Short mmCIF file of C-alpha atoms and ligand atoms in Angstrom, two decimals:
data_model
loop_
_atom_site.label_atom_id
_atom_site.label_comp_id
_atom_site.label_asym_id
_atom_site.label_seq_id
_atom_site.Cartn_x
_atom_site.Cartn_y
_atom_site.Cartn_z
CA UNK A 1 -43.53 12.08 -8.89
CA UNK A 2 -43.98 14.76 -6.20
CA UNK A 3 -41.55 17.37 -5.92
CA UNK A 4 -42.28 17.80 -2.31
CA UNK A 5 -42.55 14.82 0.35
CA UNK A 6 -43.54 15.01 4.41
CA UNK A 7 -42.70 12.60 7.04
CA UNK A 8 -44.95 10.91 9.45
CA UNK A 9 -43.92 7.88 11.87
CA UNK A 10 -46.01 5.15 10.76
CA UNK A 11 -47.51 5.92 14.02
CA UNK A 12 -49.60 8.75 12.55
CA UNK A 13 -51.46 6.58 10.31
CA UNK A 14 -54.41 4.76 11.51
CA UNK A 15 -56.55 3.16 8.41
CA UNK A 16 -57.46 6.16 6.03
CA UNK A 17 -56.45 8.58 8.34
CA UNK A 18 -53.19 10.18 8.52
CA UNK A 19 -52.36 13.13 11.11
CA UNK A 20 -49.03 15.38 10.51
CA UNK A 21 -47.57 17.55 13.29
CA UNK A 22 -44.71 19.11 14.81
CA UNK A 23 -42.41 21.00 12.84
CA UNK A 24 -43.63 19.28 9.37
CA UNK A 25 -47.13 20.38 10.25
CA UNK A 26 -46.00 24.05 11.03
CA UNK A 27 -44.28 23.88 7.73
CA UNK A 28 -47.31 22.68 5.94
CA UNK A 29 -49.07 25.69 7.40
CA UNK A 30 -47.47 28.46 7.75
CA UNK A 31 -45.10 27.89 5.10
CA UNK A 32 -46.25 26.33 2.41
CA UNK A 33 -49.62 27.73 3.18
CA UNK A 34 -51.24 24.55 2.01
CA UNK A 35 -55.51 24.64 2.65
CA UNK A 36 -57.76 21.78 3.13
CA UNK A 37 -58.22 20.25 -0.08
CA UNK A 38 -54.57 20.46 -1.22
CA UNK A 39 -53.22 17.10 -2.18
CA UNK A 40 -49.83 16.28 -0.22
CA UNK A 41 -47.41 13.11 -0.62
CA UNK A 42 -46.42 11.28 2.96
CA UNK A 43 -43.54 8.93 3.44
CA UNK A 44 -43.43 6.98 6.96
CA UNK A 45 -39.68 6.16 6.71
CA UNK A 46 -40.86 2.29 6.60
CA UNK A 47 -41.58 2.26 2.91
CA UNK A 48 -44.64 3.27 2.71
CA UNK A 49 -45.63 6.29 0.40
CA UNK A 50 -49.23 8.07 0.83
CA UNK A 51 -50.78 10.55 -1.41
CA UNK A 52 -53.46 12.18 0.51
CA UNK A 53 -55.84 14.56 0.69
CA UNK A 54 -55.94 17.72 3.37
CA UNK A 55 -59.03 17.32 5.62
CA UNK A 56 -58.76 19.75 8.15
CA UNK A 57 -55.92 22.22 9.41
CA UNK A 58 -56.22 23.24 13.10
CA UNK A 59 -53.51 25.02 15.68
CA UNK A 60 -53.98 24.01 19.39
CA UNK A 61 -54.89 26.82 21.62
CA UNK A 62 -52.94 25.66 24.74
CA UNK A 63 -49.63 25.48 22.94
CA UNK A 64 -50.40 26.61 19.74
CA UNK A 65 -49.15 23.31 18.05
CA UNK A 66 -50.43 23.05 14.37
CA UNK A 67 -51.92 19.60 13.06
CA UNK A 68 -52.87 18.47 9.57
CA UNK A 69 -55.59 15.72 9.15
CA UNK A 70 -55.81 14.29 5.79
CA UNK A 71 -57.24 11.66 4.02
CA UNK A 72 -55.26 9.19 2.39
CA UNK A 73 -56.42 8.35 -0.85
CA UNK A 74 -53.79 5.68 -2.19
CA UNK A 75 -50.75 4.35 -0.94
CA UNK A 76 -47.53 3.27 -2.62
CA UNK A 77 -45.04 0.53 -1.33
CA UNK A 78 -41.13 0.54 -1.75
CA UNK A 79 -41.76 4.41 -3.53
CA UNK A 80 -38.28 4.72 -5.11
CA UNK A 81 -36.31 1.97 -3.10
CA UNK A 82 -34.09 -0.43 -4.56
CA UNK A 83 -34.16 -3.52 -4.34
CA UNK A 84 -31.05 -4.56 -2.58
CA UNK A 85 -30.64 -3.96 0.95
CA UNK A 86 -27.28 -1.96 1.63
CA UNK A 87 -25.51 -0.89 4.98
CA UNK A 88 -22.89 1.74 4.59
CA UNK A 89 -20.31 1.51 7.91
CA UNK A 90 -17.84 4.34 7.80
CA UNK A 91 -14.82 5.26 10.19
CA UNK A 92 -15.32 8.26 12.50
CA UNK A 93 -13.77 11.06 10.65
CA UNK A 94 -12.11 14.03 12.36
CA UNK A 95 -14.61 16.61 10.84
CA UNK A 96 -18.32 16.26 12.09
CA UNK A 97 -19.28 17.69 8.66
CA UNK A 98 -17.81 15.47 7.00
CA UNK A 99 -19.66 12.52 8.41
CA UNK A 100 -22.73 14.76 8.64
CA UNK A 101 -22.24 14.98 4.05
CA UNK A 102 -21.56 11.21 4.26
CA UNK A 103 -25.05 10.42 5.93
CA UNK A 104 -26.77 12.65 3.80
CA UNK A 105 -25.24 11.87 -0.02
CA UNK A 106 -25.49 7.89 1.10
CA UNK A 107 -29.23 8.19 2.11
CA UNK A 108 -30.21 10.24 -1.03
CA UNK A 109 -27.89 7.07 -2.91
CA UNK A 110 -30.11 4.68 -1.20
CA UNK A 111 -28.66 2.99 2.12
CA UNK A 112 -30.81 1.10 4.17
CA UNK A 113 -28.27 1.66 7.47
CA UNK A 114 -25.23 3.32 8.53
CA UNK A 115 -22.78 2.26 11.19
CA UNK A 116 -20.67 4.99 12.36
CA UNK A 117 -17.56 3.05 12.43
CA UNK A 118 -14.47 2.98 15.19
CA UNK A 119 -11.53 1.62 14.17
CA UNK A 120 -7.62 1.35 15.48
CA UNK A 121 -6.96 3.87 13.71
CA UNK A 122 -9.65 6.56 14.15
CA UNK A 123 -7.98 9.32 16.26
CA UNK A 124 -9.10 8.90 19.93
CA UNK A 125 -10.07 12.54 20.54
CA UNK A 126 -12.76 12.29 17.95
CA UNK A 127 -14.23 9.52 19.73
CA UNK A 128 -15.49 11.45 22.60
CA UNK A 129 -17.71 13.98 20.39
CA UNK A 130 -18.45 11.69 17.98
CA UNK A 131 -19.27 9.04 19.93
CA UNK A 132 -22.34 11.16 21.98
CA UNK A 133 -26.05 10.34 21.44
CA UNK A 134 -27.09 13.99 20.32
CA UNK A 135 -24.70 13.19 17.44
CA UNK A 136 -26.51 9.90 16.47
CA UNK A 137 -29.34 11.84 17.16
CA UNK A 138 -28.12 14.49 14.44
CA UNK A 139 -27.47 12.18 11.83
CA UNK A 140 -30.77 10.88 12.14
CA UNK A 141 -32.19 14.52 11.61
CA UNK A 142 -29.82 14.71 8.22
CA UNK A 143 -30.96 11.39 6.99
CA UNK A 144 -34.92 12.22 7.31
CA UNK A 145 -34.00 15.88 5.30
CA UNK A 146 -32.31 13.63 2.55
CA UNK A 147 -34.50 11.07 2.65
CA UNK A 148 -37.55 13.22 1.69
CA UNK A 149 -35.35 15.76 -0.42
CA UNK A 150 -34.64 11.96 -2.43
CA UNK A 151 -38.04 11.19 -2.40
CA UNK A 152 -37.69 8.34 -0.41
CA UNK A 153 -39.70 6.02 1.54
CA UNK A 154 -37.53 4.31 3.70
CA UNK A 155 -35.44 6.26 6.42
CA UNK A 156 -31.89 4.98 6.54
CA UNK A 157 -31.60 3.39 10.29
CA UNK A 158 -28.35 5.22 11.97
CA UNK A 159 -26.70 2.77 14.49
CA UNK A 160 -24.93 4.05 17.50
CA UNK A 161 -21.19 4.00 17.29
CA UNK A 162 -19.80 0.65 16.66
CA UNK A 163 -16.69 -1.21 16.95
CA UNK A 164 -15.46 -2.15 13.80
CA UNK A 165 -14.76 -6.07 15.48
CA UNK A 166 -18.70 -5.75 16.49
CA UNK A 167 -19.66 -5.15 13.15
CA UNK A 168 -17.47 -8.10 11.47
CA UNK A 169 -18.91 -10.53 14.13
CA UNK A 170 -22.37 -9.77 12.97
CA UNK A 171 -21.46 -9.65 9.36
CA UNK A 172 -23.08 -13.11 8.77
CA UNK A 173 -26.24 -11.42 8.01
CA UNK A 174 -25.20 -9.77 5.09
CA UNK A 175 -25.33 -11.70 1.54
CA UNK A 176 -22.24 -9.98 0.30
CA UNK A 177 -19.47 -8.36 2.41
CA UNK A 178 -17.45 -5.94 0.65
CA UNK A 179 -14.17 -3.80 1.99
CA UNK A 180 -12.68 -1.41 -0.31
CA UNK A 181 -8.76 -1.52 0.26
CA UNK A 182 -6.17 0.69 -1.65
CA UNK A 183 -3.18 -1.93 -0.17
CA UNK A 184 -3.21 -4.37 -2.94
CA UNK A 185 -3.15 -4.68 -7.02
CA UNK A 186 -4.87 -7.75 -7.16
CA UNK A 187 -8.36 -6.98 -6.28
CA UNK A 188 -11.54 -6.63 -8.56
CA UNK A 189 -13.24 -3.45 -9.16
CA UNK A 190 -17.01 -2.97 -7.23
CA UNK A 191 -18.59 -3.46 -10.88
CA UNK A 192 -16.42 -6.77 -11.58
CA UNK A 193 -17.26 -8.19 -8.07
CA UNK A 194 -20.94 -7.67 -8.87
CA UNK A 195 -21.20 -8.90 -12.17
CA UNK A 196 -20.59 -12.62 -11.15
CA UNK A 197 -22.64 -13.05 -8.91
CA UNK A 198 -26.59 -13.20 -8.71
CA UNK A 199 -28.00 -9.90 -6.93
CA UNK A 200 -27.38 -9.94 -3.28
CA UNK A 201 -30.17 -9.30 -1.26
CA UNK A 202 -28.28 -7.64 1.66
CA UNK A 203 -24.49 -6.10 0.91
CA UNK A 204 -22.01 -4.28 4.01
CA UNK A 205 -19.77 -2.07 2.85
CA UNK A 206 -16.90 -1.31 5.17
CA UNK A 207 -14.82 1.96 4.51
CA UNK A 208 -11.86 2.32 6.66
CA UNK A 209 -10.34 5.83 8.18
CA UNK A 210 -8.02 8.47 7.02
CA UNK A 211 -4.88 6.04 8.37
CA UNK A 212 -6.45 3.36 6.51
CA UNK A 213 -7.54 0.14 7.94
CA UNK A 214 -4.37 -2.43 10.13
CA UNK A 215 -3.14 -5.53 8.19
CA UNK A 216 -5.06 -7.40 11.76
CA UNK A 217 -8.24 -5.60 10.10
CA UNK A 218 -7.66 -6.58 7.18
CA UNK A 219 -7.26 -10.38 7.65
CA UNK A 220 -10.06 -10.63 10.02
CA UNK A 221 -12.24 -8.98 7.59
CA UNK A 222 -11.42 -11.75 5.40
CA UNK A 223 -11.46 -14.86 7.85
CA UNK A 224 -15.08 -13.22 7.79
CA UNK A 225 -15.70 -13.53 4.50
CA UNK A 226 -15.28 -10.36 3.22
CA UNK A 227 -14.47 -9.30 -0.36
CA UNK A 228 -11.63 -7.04 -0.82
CA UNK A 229 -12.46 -4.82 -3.39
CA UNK A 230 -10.73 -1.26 -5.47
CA UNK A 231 -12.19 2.07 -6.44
CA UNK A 232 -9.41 2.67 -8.63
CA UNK A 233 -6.07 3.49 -9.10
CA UNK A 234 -6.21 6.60 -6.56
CA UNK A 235 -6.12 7.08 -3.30
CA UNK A 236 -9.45 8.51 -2.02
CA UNK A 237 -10.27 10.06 1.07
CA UNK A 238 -13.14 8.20 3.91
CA UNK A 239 -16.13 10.22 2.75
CA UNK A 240 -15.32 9.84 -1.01
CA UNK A 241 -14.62 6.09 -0.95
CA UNK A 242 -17.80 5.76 1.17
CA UNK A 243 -19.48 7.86 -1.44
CA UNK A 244 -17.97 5.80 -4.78
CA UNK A 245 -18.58 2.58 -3.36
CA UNK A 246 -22.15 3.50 -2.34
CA UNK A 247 -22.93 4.76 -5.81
CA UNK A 248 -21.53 2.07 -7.74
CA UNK A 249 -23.07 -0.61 -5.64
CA UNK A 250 -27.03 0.70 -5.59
CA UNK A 251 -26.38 1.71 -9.37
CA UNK A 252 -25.58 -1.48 -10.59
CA UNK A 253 -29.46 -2.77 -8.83
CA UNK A 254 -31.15 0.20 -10.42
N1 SAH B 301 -4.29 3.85 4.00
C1 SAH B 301 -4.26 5.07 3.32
C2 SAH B 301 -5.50 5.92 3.22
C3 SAH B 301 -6.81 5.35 3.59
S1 SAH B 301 -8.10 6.01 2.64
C4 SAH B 301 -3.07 5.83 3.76
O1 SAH B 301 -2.07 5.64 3.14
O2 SAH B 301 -3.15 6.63 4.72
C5 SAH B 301 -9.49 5.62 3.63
C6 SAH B 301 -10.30 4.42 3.20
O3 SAH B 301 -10.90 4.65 1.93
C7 SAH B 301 -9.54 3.12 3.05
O4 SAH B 301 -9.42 2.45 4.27
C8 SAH B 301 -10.38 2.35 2.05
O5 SAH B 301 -11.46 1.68 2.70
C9 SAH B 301 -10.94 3.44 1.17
N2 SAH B 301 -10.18 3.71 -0.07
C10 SAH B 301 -9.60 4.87 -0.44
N3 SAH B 301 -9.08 4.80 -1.66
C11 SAH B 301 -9.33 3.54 -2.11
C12 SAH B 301 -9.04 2.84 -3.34
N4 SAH B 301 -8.39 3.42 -4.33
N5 SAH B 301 -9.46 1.56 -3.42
C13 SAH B 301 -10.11 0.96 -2.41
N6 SAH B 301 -10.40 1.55 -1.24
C14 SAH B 301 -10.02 2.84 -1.09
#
């Protein structure tokens, strides 16, 4: 395994031929001083993994832009992905750090997507930062640095800001549906939901906000077939709960 991975769209490859450049081709450059000849590993965010081969460095004249050409010499599918498909939707928490950690310890756990969640009771003011496209746009940025820190192949998708009743009406495209509550003694831990049942191939885990999710939530979570489920006898905060639930889920499907 590489210690060091770049990211390309898939765009950038065309057959045998893979071209790097923006800021990851600077990098490469002037950085890492790599030369022609130096073997690099590629991930394109849609699974795919590349080793390759550097072919030629050049740095436009007009705008002094580097590019990397290489050669790709063999290519790897699913490089360190699990198998099951998981979608981590978390309430908007008051701190954009916060969130910012969230979207960067779920990718490296293994998410497939993350819906930034709103809630009733997510604070309004945090909406209107939250809520803006440069933020989205931000997360993104944090989920490709985890996802090659990780070693990853696949780039976590980051939906916009989503109503939490939007994201329960399109739940029925998940295998397994799973809402961690702290309300009630009589629900199974993550590791005793999973261990009767076959292995999902899509699960939706819901985490609700610091104010915790209404009993109207609640029930319509589970008129859509939701699985309440704990993580344990203490009550965790948003980006911990995301976090636990996350980590037990994609380690059980190791
Ligand atoms: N309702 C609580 C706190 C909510 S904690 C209150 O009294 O204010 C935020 C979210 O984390 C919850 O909505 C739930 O999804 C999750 N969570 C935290 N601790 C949990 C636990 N022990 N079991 C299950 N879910 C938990």
């Amino acid at each position: 395994m590489s210690s060091e991975y770049f990211y390309v769209r898939p765009d950038a490859v065309h057959g045998k031929e893979l071209i790097i450049d923006g800021d990851e081709a600077k990098h490469i450059a002037r950085v890492l001083r790599k030369i022609p000849g130096d073997m690099i590993w590629v991930v394109d965010g849609a699974g795919k993994a590349y080793e390759a081969v550097i072919a030629a460095m050049n740095q436009s004249q007009k705008d002094s832009q580097h590019e990397v050409h290489c050669e790709v010499l063999h290519v790897e599918e699913q490089l360190n992905e699990a198998d099951v498909d998981v979608t981590l939707a978390v309430a908007l928490l008051k701190h954009p750090a916060k969130m910012d950690w969230v979207v960067e310890k779920a990718t490296e756990l293994g998410i497939r997507r993350f819906i930034p969640l709103r809630t009733a009771r997510v604070i309004s003011f945090i909406t209107g930062v939250e809520t803006s496209p440069r933020r989205v746009e931000r997360w993104r940025s944090v989920a490709i640095a985890a996802m090659k820190q990780s070693g990853r192949s696949f780039l976590p998708q980051i939906y916009p800001v989503s109503p939490l009743a939007a994201v329960m009406e399109h739940s029925s495209e998940y295998e397994l549906k799973m809402i961690p509550y702290e309300r009630t003694d009589h629900v199974l831990s993550i590791a005793e939901t999973l261990k009767h049942r076959e292995t999902p191939k899509s699960v939706l885990i819901v985490i609700g906000p610091e104010g915790g999710f209404t009993d109207e939530e609640i029930s319509t979570a589970e008129h859509h077939g939701f699985v309440q489920v704990s993580l344990g006898k203490r009550r965790l905060r948003t980006e911990t709960a995301a976090i636990v639930a996350t980590a037990i889920t994609l380690n059980n499907y190791q």
